[in-house]
Amino acid sequence: MGDRTHTHTGAAGRATTADRPASVRNVVLVGHSGSGKTTLVEALALTAGALNRAGRVEDGATVSDYDEIEQRRRRSVQLSLVPVEWEGHKINLLDTPGYADFVGELRAGLRAADAALFVVSAAQEADAVAGTTRAVWEECAAVGMPRAIVVTHLDTARTSFEEMTRVCGRIFGHDDPDAVLPLHLPVQGPEGPDGHAQLTGLTGLLTRRIFDCSTGERRRLPPSGDQQGPLQEARDRLIEGIIAESEDETLMDRYLGGEEIEVATLMRDLERAVARGSFHPVLTAAPAADGAGQGVGTVELLDLMCAGFPSPVERTLPAVSTPEGAPRSAPVCDPEGPLVAEVVKTASDPYVGRVSLVRVFSGTLRPDETVHVCGHGLTGPEGGSGPRHESDVRVGALSAPFGRQQRPLDSCIAGDLACVSKLGGAETGDTLSGTGEPLLIEPWSLPDPLLPLAVRAHSKADEDKLSQGLARLVAEDPTMRLEQNQDTHQVVLWCMGEAHTDVALERLRSRYGVQVDAEPHRVPLRETFASRTVGRGRHVKQSGGHGQYAVCEIEVEPLPPGAGIEFVDKVVGGSVPRQFIASVEKGVRAQAARGVAAGHPLVDVRVTLLDGKSHSVDSSDAAFQTAGALALREAAADTQVQLLEPVDEVAVLVPDDYVGTVMSDLAGRRGRLVGTEQETGDRTLVRAEVPEIEIGRYTVDLRSLTHGTGRFDRAYARHEPMPPQLAERLRKTQENTANVS
């Protein structure tokens, strides 16, 4: 990270490989959408010699955004891996989407990485930085993941590196602002007529040297006189921050005593503090204007990754168990150890088929060997509660991805990442281990998808392909959940947000050739009787030959919520023969399932069979089933039928500043406040009960209300009567829809 001579081996056109875990660095780039992560990856790859020229996001020509959806939308929607070589190290750069809808791709990147580089745009509002990035920072802090910050877009008008450094200290270092400090100060040229000032170089705070790139070549220069004051002030604060994190307790006394601490000593302590995750340096970077020359700050970033970020050997690996749940000792990052690897991402290639991105934690993965695949079933209907599938699978070809390219690999050692083709039915989150001792890695946490998308096949030809296409989508993306709703008879794809649903529809069309139509999502309503009533069902037909004859009289009365349908036989005198009592009940229950007013299932009533009539020849099972259904419909016509709507228990976690806004919004959705609880980090958990019909799009609305800082969970509580005026409005809407159809 200091002043040194830099050499690298160009890797363009061949696979970047690692021969030992200590030389690997797995770094995930995290940041708000538009912060410049993909552009930074291009600049780093260019500096490391992996590219001959950097592409532009605006042109859809970057290595990371190779998917056709990304190229059309000009933004990342999936995790991508760009490996580069620098100073004898293999650096796996994991570029993640910045939009909140694609948090599943971000979580996969965090799982595969050992350190995180947070990319912050100087052109964005501080609220945007805090709203979308702070939660990820806290997740990394909870597991001790080393983090650094890079400020981009300093060439934009009215931007300030000093101001962004203060913002980062406040947001990311709220417990210890002195643990978030810059390593360099930017050097900018004169402002142009548009107010922009080009970033021309950096001033190293520890070396007190300017690294000037204004001529296209990296030159060392001494600072000018007007730079000495700001430089010394920032340098003193950085040295104090480094010494505060040093394991040498004598350094602070020596420094306060006026002793000049050697730069090499400060560098070693800085690198140790960064690797421990206790100090978070702030850097800046900008790509070359022509897309071909070396950018500003990219050398310093690559140095930081090699010297300050830990190797896989230094990181604590995930816990493992047997498929039955018996704990096992944590794997050791050793290429000679037993195989323990994990599928962190699954994708489909139109030519190769399913491709799995795998992080190897222990052992060495080789082509054509047989491995045991064990999965938690993260995409299953009940979540990851236990193993759902196990099988022995032969590993296909190994490759190192570089954007769209797949460069062949002979093996993948512990600590490294590789793509595996044709890995059977392996899904994201599955564990690969040796066949002799199958193991299962603990799953990583994923948020629940809470935005429903109801779909139907556009044509008869699409019906056959729809289920297969949806199943593949869900297998590739664990933040999607597929539901076949038995009450509404809808196929529902649960997603993270609107952008997530748009990408899902586009992938179904472009990747799997399935045309689908989105339709309004319907919540599962119920019906019940408001009061006691009676009904008579008469089914009499005579059209020559064998006729049909059945008459029954019933009484219907409401029951407490959750009672379901109760059938009682009170027939006396044999007016309804015993063999047809069950037929009446079957007809009543069938009609209850179809509904008696608005087509929703009838619940929470007791149906009592009182009397009836039969014919010795024309009565039959079918006739009494029909009579039972008719009796229930007649009873419904003589009383008020209430609509019952599902009510969810909702828990909303928001910063304290938004509590009033959220509570007011929930009240406007007919929500009932249950209570609030104070959480850590100046946040409050708001608990409420809200009708499900009012929160269909709440995941989108909450993001807007809280500037991306709020999140919520929901769980079904019960069905309750819908207000009469709303029920009437819903009935009219359904009637109009039926008439149009």
CSV table of C-alpha atoms in Angstrom, one decimal, residues 132-318:
chain,number,residue,atom,x,y,z
A,132,THR,CA,-28.9,1.2,1.0
A,133,THR,CA,-25.4,0.4,2.2
A,134,ARG,CA,-25.3,0.7,6.0
A,135,ALA,CA,-27.3,-2.5,6.5
A,136,VAL,CA,-24.7,-4.4,4.5
A,137,TRP,CA,-21.9,-2.8,6.4
A,138,GLU,CA,-23.4,-3.9,9.7
A,139,GLU,CA,-23.8,-7.4,8.3
A,140,CYS,CA,-20.1,-7.5,7.5
A,141,ALA,CA,-19.2,-6.0,10.9
A,142,ALA,CA,-21.2,-8.7,12.6
A,143,VAL,CA,-19.0,-11.4,11.1
A,144,GLY,CA,-15.8,-9.4,11.3
A,145,MET,CA,-15.3,-9.1,7.5
A,146,PRO,CA,-12.6,-6.6,6.6
A,147,ARG,CA,-13.9,-3.6,4.8
A,148,ALA,CA,-12.5,-0.6,2.9
A,149,ILE,CA,-14.2,2.3,1.2
A,150,VAL,CA,-13.5,3.9,-2.2
A,151,VAL,CA,-15.0,7.2,-3.2
A,152,THR,CA,-15.9,7.6,-6.9
A,153,HIS,CA,-17.2,10.3,-9.2
A,154,LEU,CA,-15.0,13.1,-7.7
A,155,ASP,CA,-14.8,14.6,-11.2
A,156,THR,CA,-18.5,15.5,-10.9
A,157,ALA,CA,-19.5,19.1,-10.2
A,158,ARG,CA,-19.9,20.2,-6.6
A,159,THR,CA,-18.3,17.1,-5.1
A,160,SER,CA,-15.9,17.0,-2.2
A,161,PHE,CA,-13.6,14.2,-1.0
A,162,GLU,CA,-13.4,15.7,2.5
A,163,GLU,CA,-17.2,15.9,2.8
A,164,MET,CA,-17.6,12.3,1.6
A,165,THR,CA,-14.9,11.2,4.1
A,166,ARG,CA,-16.9,12.8,6.9
A,167,VAL,CA,-20.1,11.2,5.7
A,168,CYS,CA,-18.4,7.8,5.6
A,169,GLY,CA,-17.0,8.3,9.1
A,170,ARG,CA,-20.5,9.2,10.4
A,171,ILE,CA,-22.3,6.4,8.7
A,172,PHE,CA,-19.8,3.5,8.8
A,173,GLY,CA,-17.8,4.6,11.9
A,174,HIS,CA,-20.6,5.7,14.2
A,175,ASP,CA,-19.1,3.7,17.0
A,176,ASP,CA,-15.5,4.8,16.2
A,177,PRO,CA,-15.1,7.6,13.6
A,178,ASP,CA,-11.3,7.4,13.8
A,179,ALA,CA,-11.5,3.8,12.4
A,180,VAL,CA,-12.7,5.3,9.0
A,181,LEU,CA,-9.9,7.6,7.7
A,182,PRO,CA,-8.4,8.3,4.3
A,183,LEU,CA,-5.0,6.9,3.2
A,184,HIS,CA,-4.6,9.5,0.4
A,185,LEU,CA,-5.9,12.9,-0.6
A,186,PRO,CA,-7.0,13.5,-4.2
A,187,VAL,CA,-5.2,15.9,-6.5
A,188,GLN,CA,-7.5,17.6,-8.9
A,189,GLY,CA,-6.9,19.7,-11.9
A,190,PRO,CA,-8.5,23.1,-12.6
A,191,GLU,CA,-12.3,23.2,-13.0
A,192,GLY,CA,-13.6,23.3,-16.5
A,193,PRO,CA,-16.5,25.4,-17.8
A,194,ASP,CA,-19.0,22.7,-16.7
A,195,GLY,CA,-17.7,22.9,-13.1
A,196,HIS,CA,-15.9,19.5,-13.3
A,197,ALA,CA,-12.3,19.0,-12.1
A,198,GLN,CA,-10.4,16.0,-13.4
A,199,LEU,CA,-8.8,13.7,-10.8
A,200,THR,CA,-5.1,13.8,-11.8
A,201,GLY,CA,-3.4,12.1,-8.9
A,202,LEU,CA,-3.2,11.2,-5.2
A,203,THR,CA,-1.1,12.4,-2.3
A,204,GLY,CA,0.0,9.5,0.0
A,205,LEU,CA,-0.5,10.6,3.6
A,206,LEU,CA,2.1,8.3,5.0
A,207,THR,CA,4.7,8.7,2.3
A,208,ARG,CA,4.0,12.4,1.7
A,209,ARG,CA,4.5,12.0,-2.0
A,210,ILE,CA,2.2,12.8,-4.9
A,211,PHE,CA,1.5,10.1,-7.4
A,212,ASP,CA,0.7,12.1,-10.5
A,213,CYS,CA,-1.2,10.5,-13.5
A,214,SER,CA,-2.0,13.7,-15.4
A,215,THR,CA,0.3,12.8,-18.3
A,216,GLY,CA,-0.9,9.2,-18.6
A,217,GLU,CA,2.1,7.9,-16.7
A,218,ARG,CA,2.4,7.4,-13.0
A,219,ARG,CA,5.0,9.9,-11.6
A,220,ARG,CA,6.2,10.6,-8.0
A,221,LEU,CA,6.3,14.3,-7.1
A,222,PRO,CA,6.8,16.2,-3.8
A,223,PRO,CA,3.8,18.1,-2.5
A,224,SER,CA,3.6,21.9,-3.2
A,225,GLY,CA,3.7,24.4,-0.4
A,226,ASP,CA,-0.1,25.0,-0.3
A,227,GLN,CA,-0.7,21.3,0.2
A,228,GLN,CA,1.5,21.0,3.3
A,229,GLY,CA,-1.1,22.2,5.8
A,230,PRO,CA,-4.1,19.9,4.8
A,231,LEU,CA,-1.6,17.1,4.3
A,232,GLN,CA,-0.1,17.3,7.7
A,233,GLU,CA,-3.4,17.6,9.5
A,234,ALA,CA,-4.8,14.5,7.7
A,235,ARG,CA,-1.6,12.6,8.2
A,236,ASP,CA,-1.5,13.2,12.0
A,237,ARG,CA,-5.1,11.9,12.3
A,238,LEU,CA,-4.3,8.9,10.2
A,239,ILE,CA,-1.3,8.0,12.2
A,240,GLU,CA,-3.2,8.4,15.5
A,241,GLY,CA,-5.9,6.1,14.1
A,242,ILE,CA,-3.4,3.5,13.0
A,243,ILE,CA,-1.6,3.6,16.4
A,244,ALA,CA,-4.9,3.3,18.2
A,245,GLU,CA,-5.5,0.0,16.4
A,246,SER,CA,-2.0,-1.3,16.8
A,247,GLU,CA,-1.1,-4.3,18.8
A,248,ASP,CA,2.0,-2.5,20.0
A,249,GLU,CA,0.9,-0.6,23.1
A,250,THR,CA,4.1,1.4,23.3
A,251,LEU,CA,3.6,3.1,19.9
A,252,MET,CA,1.1,5.7,21.3
A,253,ASP,CA,3.5,6.7,24.1
A,254,ARG,CA,6.4,7.0,21.6
A,255,TYR,CA,4.3,9.1,19.2
A,256,LEU,CA,3.0,11.4,21.9
A,257,GLY,CA,6.5,11.8,23.1
A,258,GLY,CA,7.5,13.3,19.8
A,259,GLU,CA,9.2,10.3,18.3
A,260,GLU,CA,8.9,9.9,14.5
A,261,ILE,CA,7.4,6.5,13.8
A,262,GLU,CA,8.8,4.7,10.8
A,263,VAL,CA,6.5,4.5,7.8
A,264,ALA,CA,7.2,0.8,7.4
A,265,THR,CA,6.0,0.2,11.0
A,266,LEU,CA,2.9,2.2,10.4
A,267,MET,CA,2.3,0.3,7.2
A,268,ARG,CA,2.5,-3.1,8.9
A,269,ASP,CA,0.1,-2.0,11.7
A,270,LEU,CA,-2.3,-0.5,9.1
A,271,GLU,CA,-2.3,-3.8,7.1
A,272,ARG,CA,-2.9,-5.9,10.2
A,273,ALA,CA,-5.8,-3.6,11.4
A,274,VAL,CA,-7.4,-3.7,8.0
A,275,ALA,CA,-7.1,-7.5,7.9
A,276,ARG,CA,-8.7,-7.8,11.4
A,277,GLY,CA,-11.6,-5.6,10.3
A,278,SER,CA,-10.9,-3.0,13.0
A,279,PHE,CA,-9.7,-0.2,10.6
A,280,HIS,CA,-11.4,0.8,7.4
A,281,PRO,CA,-9.3,3.0,5.0
A,282,VAL,CA,-11.0,5.4,2.6
A,283,LEU,CA,-9.5,5.6,-0.9
A,284,THR,CA,-10.5,7.2,-4.1
A,285,ALA,CA,-10.3,6.0,-7.7
A,286,ALA,CA,-11.2,7.1,-11.2
A,287,PRO,CA,-10.7,5.3,-14.6
A,288,ALA,CA,-8.6,6.7,-17.3
A,289,ALA,CA,-10.6,9.2,-19.5
A,290,ASP,CA,-9.6,7.4,-22.7
A,291,GLY,CA,-10.4,3.9,-21.4
A,292,ALA,CA,-6.9,2.7,-22.2
A,293,GLY,CA,-4.5,4.4,-19.8
A,294,GLN,CA,-3.9,3.6,-16.2
A,295,GLY,CA,-6.6,5.1,-13.9
A,296,VAL,CA,-6.0,7.1,-10.8
A,297,GLY,CA,-6.0,5.2,-7.5
A,298,THR,CA,-6.3,1.7,-9.1
A,299,VAL,CA,-2.7,0.7,-8.2
A,300,GLU,CA,-3.4,1.7,-4.6
A,301,LEU,CA,-6.6,-0.3,-4.5
A,302,LEU,CA,-4.9,-3.4,-5.8
A,303,ASP,CA,-2.1,-3.0,-3.3
A,304,LEU,CA,-4.6,-2.7,-0.5
A,305,MET,CA,-6.3,-5.9,-1.6
A,306,CYS,CA,-3.0,-7.8,-1.6
A,307,ALA,CA,-1.4,-6.4,1.5
A,308,GLY,CA,-4.4,-5.4,3.7
A,309,PHE,CA,-7.1,-7.9,2.9
A,310,PRO,CA,-6.9,-11.4,4.3
A,311,SER,CA,-6.3,-14.6,2.3
A,312,PRO,CA,-8.8,-17.5,2.7
A,313,VAL,CA,-6.4,-19.1,5.1
A,314,GLU,CA,-6.9,-16.3,7.6
A,315,ARG,CA,-10.7,-16.3,7.5
A,316,THR,CA,-13.1,-18.3,9.7
A,317,LEU,CA,-14.9,-20.8,7.5
A,318,PRO,CA,-18.6,-21.6,7.8
